[in-house]
PDB file of C-alpha atoms in Angstrom:
ATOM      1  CA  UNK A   1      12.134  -5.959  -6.891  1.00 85.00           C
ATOM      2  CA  UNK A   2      10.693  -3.768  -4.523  1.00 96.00           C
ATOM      3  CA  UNK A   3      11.160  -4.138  -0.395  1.00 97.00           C
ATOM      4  CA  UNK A   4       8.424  -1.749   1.788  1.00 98.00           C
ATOM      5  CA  UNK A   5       9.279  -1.137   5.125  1.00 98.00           C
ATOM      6  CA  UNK A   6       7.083   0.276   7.507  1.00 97.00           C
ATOM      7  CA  UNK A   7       3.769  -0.515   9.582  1.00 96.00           C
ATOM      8  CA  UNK A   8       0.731  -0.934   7.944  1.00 94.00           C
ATOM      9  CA  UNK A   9      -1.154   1.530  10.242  1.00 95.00           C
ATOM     10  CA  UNK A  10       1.107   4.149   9.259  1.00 95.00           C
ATOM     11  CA  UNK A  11      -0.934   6.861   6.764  1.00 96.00           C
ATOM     12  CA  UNK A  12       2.262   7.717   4.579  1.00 97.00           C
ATOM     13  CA  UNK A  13       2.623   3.363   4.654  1.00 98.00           C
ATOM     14  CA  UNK A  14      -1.096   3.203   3.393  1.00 98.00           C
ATOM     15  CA  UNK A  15      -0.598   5.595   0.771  1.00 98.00           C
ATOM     16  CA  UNK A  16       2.764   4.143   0.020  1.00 98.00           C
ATOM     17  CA  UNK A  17       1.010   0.745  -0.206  1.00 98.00           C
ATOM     18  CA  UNK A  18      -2.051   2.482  -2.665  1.00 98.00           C
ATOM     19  CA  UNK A  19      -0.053   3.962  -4.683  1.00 98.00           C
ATOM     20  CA  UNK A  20       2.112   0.628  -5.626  1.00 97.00           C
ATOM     21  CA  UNK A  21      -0.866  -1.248  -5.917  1.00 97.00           C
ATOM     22  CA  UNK A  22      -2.677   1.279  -8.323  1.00 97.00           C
ATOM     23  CA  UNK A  23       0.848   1.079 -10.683  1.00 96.00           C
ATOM     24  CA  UNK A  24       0.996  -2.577 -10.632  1.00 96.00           C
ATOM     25  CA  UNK A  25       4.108  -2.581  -8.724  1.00 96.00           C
ATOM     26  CA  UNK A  26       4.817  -5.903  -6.665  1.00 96.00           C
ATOM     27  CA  UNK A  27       6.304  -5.965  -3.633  1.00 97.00           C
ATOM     28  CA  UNK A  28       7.179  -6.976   0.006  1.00 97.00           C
ATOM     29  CA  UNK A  29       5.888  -5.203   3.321  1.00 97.00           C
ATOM     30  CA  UNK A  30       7.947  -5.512   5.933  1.00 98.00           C
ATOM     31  CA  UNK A  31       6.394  -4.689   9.323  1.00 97.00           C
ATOM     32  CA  UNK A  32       8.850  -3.032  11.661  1.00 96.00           C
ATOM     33  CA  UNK A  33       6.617  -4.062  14.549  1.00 94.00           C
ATOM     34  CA  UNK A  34       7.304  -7.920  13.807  1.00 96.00           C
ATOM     35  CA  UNK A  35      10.901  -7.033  12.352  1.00 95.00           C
ATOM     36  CA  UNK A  36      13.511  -4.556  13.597  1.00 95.00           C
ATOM     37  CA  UNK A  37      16.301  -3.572  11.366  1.00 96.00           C
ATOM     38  CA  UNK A  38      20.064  -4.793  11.632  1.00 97.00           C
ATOM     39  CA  UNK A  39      23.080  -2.571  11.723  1.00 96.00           C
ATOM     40  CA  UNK A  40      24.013  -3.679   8.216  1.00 97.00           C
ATOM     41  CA  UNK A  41      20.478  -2.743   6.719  1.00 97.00           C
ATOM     42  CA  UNK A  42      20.626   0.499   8.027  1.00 97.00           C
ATOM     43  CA  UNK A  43      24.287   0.946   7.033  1.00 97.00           C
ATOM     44  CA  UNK A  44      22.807   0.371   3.659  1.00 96.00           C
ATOM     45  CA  UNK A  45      20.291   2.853   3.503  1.00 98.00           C
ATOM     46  CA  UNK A  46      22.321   5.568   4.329  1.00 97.00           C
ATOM     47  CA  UNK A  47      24.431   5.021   1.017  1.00 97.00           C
ATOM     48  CA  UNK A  48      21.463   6.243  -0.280  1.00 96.00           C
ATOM     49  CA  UNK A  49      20.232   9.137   2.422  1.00 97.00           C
ATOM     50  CA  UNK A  50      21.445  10.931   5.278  1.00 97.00           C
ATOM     51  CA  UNK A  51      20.718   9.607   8.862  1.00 96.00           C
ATOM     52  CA  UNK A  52      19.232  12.875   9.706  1.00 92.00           C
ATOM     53  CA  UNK A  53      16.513  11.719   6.806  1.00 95.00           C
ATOM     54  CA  UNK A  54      16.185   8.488   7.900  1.00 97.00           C
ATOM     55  CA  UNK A  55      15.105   9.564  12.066  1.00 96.00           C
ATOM     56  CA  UNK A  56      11.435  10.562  11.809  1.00 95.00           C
ATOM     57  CA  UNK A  57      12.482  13.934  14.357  1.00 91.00           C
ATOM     58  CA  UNK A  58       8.412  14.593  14.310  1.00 90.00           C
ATOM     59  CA  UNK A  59       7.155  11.554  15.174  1.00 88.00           C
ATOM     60  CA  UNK A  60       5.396  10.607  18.692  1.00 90.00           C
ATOM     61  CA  UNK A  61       8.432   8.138  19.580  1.00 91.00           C
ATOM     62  CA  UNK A  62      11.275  10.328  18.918  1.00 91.00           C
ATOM     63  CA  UNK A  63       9.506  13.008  21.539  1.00 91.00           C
ATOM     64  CA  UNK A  64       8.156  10.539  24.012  1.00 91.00           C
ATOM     65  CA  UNK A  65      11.964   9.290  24.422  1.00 90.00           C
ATOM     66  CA  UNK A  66      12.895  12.665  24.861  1.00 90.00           C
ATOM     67  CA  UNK A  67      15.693  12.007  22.469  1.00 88.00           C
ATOM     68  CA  UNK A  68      16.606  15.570  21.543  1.00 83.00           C
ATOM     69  CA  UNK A  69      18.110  15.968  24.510  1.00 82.00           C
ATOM     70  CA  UNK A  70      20.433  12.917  25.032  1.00 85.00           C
ATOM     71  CA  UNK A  71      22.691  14.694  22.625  1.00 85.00           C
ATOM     72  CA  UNK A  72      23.402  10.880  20.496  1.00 89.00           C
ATOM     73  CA  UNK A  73      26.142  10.848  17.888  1.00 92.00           C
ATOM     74  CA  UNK A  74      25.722   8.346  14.695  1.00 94.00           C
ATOM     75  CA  UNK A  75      26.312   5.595  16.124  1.00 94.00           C
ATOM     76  CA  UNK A  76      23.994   6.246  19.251  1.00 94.00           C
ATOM     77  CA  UNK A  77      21.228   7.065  16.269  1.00 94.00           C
ATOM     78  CA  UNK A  78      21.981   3.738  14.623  1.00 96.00           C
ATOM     79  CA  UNK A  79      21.864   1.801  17.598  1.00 95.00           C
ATOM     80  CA  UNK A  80      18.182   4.259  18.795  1.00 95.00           C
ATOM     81  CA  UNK A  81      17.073   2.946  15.415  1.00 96.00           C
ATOM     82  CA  UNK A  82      17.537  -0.968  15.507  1.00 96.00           C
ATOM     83  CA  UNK A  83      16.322  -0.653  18.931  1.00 95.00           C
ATOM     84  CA  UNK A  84      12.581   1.393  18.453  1.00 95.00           C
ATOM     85  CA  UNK A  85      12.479   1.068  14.417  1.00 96.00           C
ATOM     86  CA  UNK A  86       9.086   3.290  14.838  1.00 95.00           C
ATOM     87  CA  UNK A  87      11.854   6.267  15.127  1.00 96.00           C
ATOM     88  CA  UNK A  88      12.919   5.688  11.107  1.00 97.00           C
ATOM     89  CA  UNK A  89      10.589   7.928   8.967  1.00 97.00           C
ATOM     90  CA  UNK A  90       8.317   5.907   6.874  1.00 97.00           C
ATOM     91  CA  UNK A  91       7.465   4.113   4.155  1.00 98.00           C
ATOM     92  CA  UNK A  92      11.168   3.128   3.512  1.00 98.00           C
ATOM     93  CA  UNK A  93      11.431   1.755   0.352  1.00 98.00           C
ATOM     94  CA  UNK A  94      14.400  -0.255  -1.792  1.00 97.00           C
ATOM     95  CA  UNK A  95      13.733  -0.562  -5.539  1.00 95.00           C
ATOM     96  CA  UNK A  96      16.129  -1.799  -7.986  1.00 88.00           C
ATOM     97  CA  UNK A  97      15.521  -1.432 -11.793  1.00 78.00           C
ATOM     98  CA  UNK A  98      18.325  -3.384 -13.547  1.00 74.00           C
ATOM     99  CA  UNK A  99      21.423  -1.937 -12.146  1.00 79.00           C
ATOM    100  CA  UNK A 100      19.726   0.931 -10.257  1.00 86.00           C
ATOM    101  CA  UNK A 101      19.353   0.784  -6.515  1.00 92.00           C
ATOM    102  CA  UNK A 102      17.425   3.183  -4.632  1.00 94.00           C
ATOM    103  CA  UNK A 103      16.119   3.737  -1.085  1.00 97.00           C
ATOM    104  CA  UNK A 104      13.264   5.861  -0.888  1.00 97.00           C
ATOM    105  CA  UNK A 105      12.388   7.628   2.400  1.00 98.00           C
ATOM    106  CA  UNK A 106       9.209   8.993   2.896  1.00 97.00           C
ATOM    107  CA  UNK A 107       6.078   9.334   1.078  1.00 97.00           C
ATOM    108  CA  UNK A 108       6.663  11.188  -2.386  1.00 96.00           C
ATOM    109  CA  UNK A 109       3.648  10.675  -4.602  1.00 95.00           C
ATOM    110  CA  UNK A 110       5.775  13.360  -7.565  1.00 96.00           C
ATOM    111  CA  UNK A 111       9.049  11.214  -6.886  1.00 95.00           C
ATOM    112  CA  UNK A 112       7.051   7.346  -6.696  1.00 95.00           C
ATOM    113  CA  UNK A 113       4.963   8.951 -10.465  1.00 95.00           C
ATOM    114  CA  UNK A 114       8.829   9.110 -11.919  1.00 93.00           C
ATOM    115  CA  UNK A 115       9.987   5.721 -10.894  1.00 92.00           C
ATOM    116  CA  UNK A 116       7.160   3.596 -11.336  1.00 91.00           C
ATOM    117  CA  UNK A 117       4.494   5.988 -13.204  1.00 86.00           C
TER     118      UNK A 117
END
């Protein structure tokens, strides 16, 4: 079972997307324009990564909120996240093989050939 979260405009999404499709893989898009993330999904996927992994700290809506300079802690992150979801780096991606959970972050075409190559 495989869960894709992201936007489908989103380059590293589309390749993301490509790359699944090319290895057979099935799975679920989840648009973060039509669907933010809760508390407890985001919670989850920093089991897996670090929050500082999971902010995209390049991206056009992290600079256009000017949030380098509000000086947030966690939970002001968290809450930054849930609220504009286009600030979590992307393609975010849960895979579970048997008893093995992941949560990808990012685009990782070495990292995706391991898992589902």
């Amino acid at each position: 079972m495989v869960k894709l979260y992201g936007i489908k405009t989103c380059g590293s999404v589309k390749k993301a997307m490509q790359f699944l499709d090319s290895k057979g893989v099935e799975y679920t898009l989840v648009d973060f324009k039509k669907e933010s993330p809760s508390l407890e999904k985001i919670e989850c996927w920093l089991k897996f990564v670090p929050l500082k992994t999971l902010l995209n700290h390049k991206g056009t809506t992290y600079k256009k909120l000017g949030l380098k300079d509000k000086n947030l802690d966690d939970s002001g992150i968290k809450q930054w996240l849930i609220d504009a979801p286009l600030l979590i780096k992307r393609p975010v991606i849960e895979s579970k093989k048997g008893k093995k959970e992941q949560v990808i972050v990012g685009f990782d075409e070495k990292l995706y050939e391991e898992i589902w190559g």
